[in-house]
Amino acid sequence: LGAPSSFKCSGACSTSVPEDLSLEEIQVSQDKDIPAINQGLISEETPEGSFLVEGDIIRPSPFRLLSVTNNKWPKGVGGIVEIPFLLSSKYDEPSRKVILEAFADFERFTCIRFVAYQGHRDFISILPMSGCFSSVGRSGGMQVVSLATTCLQKGRGIVLHELMHVLGFWHEHARADRDRYIRVNWNEILPGF
Ligand SMILES: [Zn+2]
């Protein structure tokens, strides 16, 4: 996958993206892995008391910053959306590489650019806490994205998943408009779920 330096996300993230990043590779499902990794973070008796909802989303705080009137990241010049990030120094080089590969995917396929934090008001801080989780959308100020090293072991799938939450995406089955697109077979749902 080329020299690690080619993944450095400097300035406006305009460095070239390695040719050998393929979508097929990303589409390997990581969905089963997040619940397994986060298992210990969610109390089985009182899942409603957990700080996570839906397995890996930080419960929205009732004390959100007043500066955030909407939780979208603002669009800049040319429709580019910049997400400033801090990457914990606790990550080793292979882990950093996986995360920077995920940034490169967004740069390649979307108008999203992850840019190195330089005193921005709102930014994400990516660090290896226990488990893989994020808030949905822009929280205001610093917001934590936890990517434990176990979240990085199978490549960038889980990183992309959590970064999608950062961008404002909920899980597809929980979208506000999901009932327009799917039919829920309620009788197929196990008691307790
Ligand atoms: Zn998720």
CSV table of N, CA and C and ligand atoms in Angstrom, one decimal, residues 34 53-57 132-134 161-162 165 169-171, ligand 1:
chain,number,residue,atom,x,y,z
A,34,ILE,N,-18.6,-4.7,15.4
A,34,ILE,CA,-18.7,-3.6,16.4
A,34,ILE,C,-19.5,-4.1,17.6
A,53,VAL,N,-26.1,4.3,22.3
A,53,VAL,CA,-27.3,3.8,21.8
A,53,VAL,C,-27.0,3.1,20.5
A,54,GLU,N,-27.9,2.1,20.2
A,54,GLU,CA,-27.7,1.3,19.0
A,54,GLU,C,-26.3,0.8,18.8
A,55,GLY,N,-25.7,0.5,20.0
A,55,GLY,CA,-24.4,-0.3,19.9
A,55,GLY,C,-23.2,0.5,19.8
A,56,ASP,N,-23.2,1.6,19.1
A,56,ASP,CA,-21.9,2.4,18.9
A,56,ASP,C,-22.1,3.9,18.8
A,57,ILE,N,-23.3,4.4,19.1
A,57,ILE,CA,-23.5,5.8,19.0
A,57,ILE,C,-23.6,6.5,20.4
A,132,CYS,N,-15.5,0.9,19.9
A,132,CYS,CA,-15.6,1.7,18.7
A,132,CYS,C,-16.9,2.5,18.8
A,133,PHE,N,-16.8,3.8,18.9
A,133,PHE,CA,-18.1,4.6,18.9
A,133,PHE,C,-17.9,6.1,18.6
A,134,SER,N,-19.0,6.7,18.3
A,134,SER,CA,-18.9,8.1,17.9
A,134,SER,C,-20.3,8.8,18.2
A,161,HIS,N,-17.2,3.3,9.1
A,161,HIS,CA,-18.5,3.3,9.8
A,161,HIS,C,-18.7,4.4,10.8
A,162,GLU,N,-17.7,4.5,11.7
A,162,GLU,CA,-17.7,5.6,12.8
A,162,GLU,C,-17.6,7.0,12.2
A,165,HIS,N,-20.9,8.2,11.1
A,165,HIS,CA,-21.7,8.7,12.2
A,165,HIS,C,-21.3,10.2,12.4
A,169,PHE,N,-24.7,10.5,9.8
A,169,PHE,CA,-25.5,9.3,9.4
A,169,PHE,C,-25.9,8.4,10.6
A,170,TRP,N,-27.2,8.1,10.7
A,170,TRP,CA,-27.6,7.1,11.7
A,170,TRP,C,-27.5,5.7,10.9
A,171,HIS,N,-27.7,4.7,11.7
A,171,HIS,CA,-27.8,3.4,11.0
A,171,HIS,C,-29.0,3.4,10.1
B,1,ZN,ZN,-22.7,2.5,14.1
